[in-house]
mmCIF file of C-alpha atoms in Angstrom:
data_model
loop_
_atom_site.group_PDB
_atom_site.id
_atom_site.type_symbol
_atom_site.label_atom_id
_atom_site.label_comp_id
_atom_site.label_asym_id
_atom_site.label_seq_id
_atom_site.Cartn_x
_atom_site.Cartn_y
_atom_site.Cartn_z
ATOM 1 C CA UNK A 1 -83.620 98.035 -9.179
ATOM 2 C CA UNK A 2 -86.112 95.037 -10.195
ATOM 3 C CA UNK A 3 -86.283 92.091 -7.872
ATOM 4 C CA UNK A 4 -84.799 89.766 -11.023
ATOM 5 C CA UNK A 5 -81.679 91.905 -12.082
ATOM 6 C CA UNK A 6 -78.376 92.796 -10.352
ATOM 7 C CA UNK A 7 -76.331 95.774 -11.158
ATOM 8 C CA UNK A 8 -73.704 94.623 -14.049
ATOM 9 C CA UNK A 9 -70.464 95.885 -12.087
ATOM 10 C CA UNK A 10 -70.697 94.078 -9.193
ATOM 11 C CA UNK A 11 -68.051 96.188 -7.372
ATOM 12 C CA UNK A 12 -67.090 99.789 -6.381
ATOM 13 C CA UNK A 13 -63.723 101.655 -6.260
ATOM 14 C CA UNK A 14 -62.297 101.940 -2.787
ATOM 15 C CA UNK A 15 -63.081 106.217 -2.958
ATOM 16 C CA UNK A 16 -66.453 104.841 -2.789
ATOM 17 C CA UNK A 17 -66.722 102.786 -0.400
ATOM 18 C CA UNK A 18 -65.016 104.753 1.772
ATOM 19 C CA UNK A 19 -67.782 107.361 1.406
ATOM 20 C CA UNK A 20 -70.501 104.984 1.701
ATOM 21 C CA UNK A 21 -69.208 103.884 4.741
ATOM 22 C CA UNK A 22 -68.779 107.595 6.114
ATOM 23 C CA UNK A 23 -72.536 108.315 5.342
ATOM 24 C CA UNK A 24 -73.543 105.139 7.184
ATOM 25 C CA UNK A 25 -70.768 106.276 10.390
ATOM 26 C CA UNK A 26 -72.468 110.195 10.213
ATOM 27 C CA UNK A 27 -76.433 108.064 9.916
ATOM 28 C CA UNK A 28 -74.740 105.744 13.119
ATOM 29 C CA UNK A 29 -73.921 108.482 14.955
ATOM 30 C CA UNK A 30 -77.002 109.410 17.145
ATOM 31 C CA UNK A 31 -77.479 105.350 17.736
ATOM 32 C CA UNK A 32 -75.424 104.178 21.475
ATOM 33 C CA UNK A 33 -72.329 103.920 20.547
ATOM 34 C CA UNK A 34 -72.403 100.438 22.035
ATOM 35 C CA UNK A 35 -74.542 99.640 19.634
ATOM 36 C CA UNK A 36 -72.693 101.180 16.280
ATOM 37 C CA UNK A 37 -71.434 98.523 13.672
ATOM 38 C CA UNK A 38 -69.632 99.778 10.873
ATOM 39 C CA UNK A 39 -68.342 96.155 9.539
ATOM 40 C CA UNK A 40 -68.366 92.571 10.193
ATOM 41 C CA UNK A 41 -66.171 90.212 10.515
ATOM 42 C CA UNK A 42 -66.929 87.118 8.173
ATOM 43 C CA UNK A 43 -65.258 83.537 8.012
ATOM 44 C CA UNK A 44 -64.563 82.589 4.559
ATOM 45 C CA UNK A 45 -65.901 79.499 5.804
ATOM 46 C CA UNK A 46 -69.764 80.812 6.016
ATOM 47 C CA UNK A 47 -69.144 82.346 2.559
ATOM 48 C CA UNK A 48 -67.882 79.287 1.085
ATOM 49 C CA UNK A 49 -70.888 77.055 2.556
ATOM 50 C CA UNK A 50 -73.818 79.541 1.258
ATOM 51 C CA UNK A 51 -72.343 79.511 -2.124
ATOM 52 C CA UNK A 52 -71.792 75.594 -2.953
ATOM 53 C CA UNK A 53 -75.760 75.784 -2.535
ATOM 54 C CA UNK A 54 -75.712 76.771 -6.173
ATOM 55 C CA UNK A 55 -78.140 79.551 -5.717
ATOM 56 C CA UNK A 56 -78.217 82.553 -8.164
ATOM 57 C CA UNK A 57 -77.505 85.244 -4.669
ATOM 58 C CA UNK A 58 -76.972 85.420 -1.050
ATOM 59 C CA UNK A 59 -79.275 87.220 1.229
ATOM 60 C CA UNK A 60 -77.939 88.239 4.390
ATOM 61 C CA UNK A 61 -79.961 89.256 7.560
ATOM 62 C CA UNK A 62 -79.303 90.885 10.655
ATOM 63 C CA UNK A 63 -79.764 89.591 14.167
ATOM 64 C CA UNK A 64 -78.879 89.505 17.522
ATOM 65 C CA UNK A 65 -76.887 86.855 18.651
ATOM 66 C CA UNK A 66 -76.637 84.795 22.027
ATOM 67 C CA UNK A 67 -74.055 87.159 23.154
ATOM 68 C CA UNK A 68 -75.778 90.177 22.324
ATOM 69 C CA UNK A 69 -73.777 90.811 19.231
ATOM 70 C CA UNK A 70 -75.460 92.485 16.295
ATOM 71 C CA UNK A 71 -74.576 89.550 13.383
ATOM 72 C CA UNK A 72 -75.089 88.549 9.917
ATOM 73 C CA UNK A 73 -77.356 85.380 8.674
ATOM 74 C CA UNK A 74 -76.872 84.211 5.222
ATOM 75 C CA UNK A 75 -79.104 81.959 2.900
ATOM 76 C CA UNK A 76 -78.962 81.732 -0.338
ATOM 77 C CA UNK A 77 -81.656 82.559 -2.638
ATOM 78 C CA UNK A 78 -83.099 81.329 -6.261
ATOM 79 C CA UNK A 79 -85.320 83.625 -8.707
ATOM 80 C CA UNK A 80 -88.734 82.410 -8.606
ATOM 81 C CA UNK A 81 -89.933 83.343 -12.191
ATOM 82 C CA UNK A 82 -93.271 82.475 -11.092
ATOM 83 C CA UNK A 83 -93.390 84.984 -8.133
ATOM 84 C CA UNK A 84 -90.705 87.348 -9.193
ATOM 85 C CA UNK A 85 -88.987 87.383 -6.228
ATOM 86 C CA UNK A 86 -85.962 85.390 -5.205
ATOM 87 C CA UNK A 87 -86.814 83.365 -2.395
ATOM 88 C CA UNK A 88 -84.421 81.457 -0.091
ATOM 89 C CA UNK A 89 -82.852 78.364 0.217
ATOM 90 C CA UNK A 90 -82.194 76.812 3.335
ATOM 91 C CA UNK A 91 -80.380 73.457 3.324
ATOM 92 C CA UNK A 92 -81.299 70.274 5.475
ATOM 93 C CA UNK A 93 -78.172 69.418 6.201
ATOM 94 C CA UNK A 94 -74.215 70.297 6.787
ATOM 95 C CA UNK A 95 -71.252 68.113 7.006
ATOM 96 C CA UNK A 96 -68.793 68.746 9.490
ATOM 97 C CA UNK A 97 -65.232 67.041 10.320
ATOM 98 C CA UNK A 98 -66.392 64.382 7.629
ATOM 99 C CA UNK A 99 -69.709 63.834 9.374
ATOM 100 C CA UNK A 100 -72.704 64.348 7.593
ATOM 101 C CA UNK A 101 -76.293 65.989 8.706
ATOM 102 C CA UNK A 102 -75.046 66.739 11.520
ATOM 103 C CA UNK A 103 -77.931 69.297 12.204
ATOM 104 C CA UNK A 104 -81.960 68.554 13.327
ATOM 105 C CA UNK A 105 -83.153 70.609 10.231
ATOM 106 C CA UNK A 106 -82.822 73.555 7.992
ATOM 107 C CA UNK A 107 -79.703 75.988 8.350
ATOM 108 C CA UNK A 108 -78.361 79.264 8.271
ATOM 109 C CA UNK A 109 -75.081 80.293 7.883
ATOM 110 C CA UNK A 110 -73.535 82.462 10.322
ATOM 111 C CA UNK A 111 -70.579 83.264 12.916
ATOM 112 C CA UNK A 112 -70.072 86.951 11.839
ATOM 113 C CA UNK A 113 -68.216 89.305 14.229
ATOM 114 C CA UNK A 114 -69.404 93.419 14.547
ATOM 115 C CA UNK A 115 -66.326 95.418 14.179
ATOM 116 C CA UNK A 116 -66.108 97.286 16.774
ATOM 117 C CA UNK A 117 -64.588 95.735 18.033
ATOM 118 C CA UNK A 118 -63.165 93.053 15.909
ATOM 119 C CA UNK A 119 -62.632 95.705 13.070
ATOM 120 C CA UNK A 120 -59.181 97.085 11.458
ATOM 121 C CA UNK A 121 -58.549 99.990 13.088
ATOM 122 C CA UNK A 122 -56.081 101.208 10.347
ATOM 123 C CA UNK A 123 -58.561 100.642 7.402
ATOM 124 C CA UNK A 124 -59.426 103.487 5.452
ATOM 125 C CA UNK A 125 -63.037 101.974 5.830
ATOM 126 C CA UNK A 126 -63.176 101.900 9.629
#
């Protein structure tokens, strides 16, 4: 896929998904099982902050949080004509409970949750 396009259907059917996420469980398996994430667990919140940036996409990364958690970081990201690549976006400031900047500098959204063990144990996806 080139850096500056997206695939037109942005979705798949469930059948999919489901077998996507097997290949990734059956790829998982030799990993600690401590360790194995098949999901997270995202606040609507996060999403809803990364996209009034305005940027064309979201990038998310993966990390290791303060509790040892595997978690997801998103930015947003802008296509750079120029460079061909898009490159992210991260805002100087956030309001919370009606106060604004209430950060030192440039954010990241975050607050994912791995499933396990904050998954649904009765999706067909888990």
């Amino acid at each position: 896929m080139e850096n500056e396009t997206f695939p037109e259907k942005v979705w798949i059917e469930l059948s999919t998904a489901e077998t996507w996420a097997k290949k990734h469980r059956d790829h998982m398996a030799v990993e600690e099982p401590k360790n194995r994430i098949n999901a997270y667990l995202i606040p609507s919140t996060a999403l809803e902050g990364v996209l009034k940036l305005g940027t064309e996409a979201v990038r998310a990364y993966v990390g290791i949080n303060d509790k040892n958690e595997k978690t997801l970081m998103f930015v947003g990201a802008t296509y750079n004509a120029e460079t061909k690549i898009f490159e992210d976006v991260f805002p100087e400031g956030i309001t919370v409970g009606g106060k604004e900047n209430v950060t030192d500098g440039p954010i990241v959204y975050d607050t994912s949750r791995p499933c396990p063990p904050y998954g649904d144990p009765n999706s067909p996806l888990a």
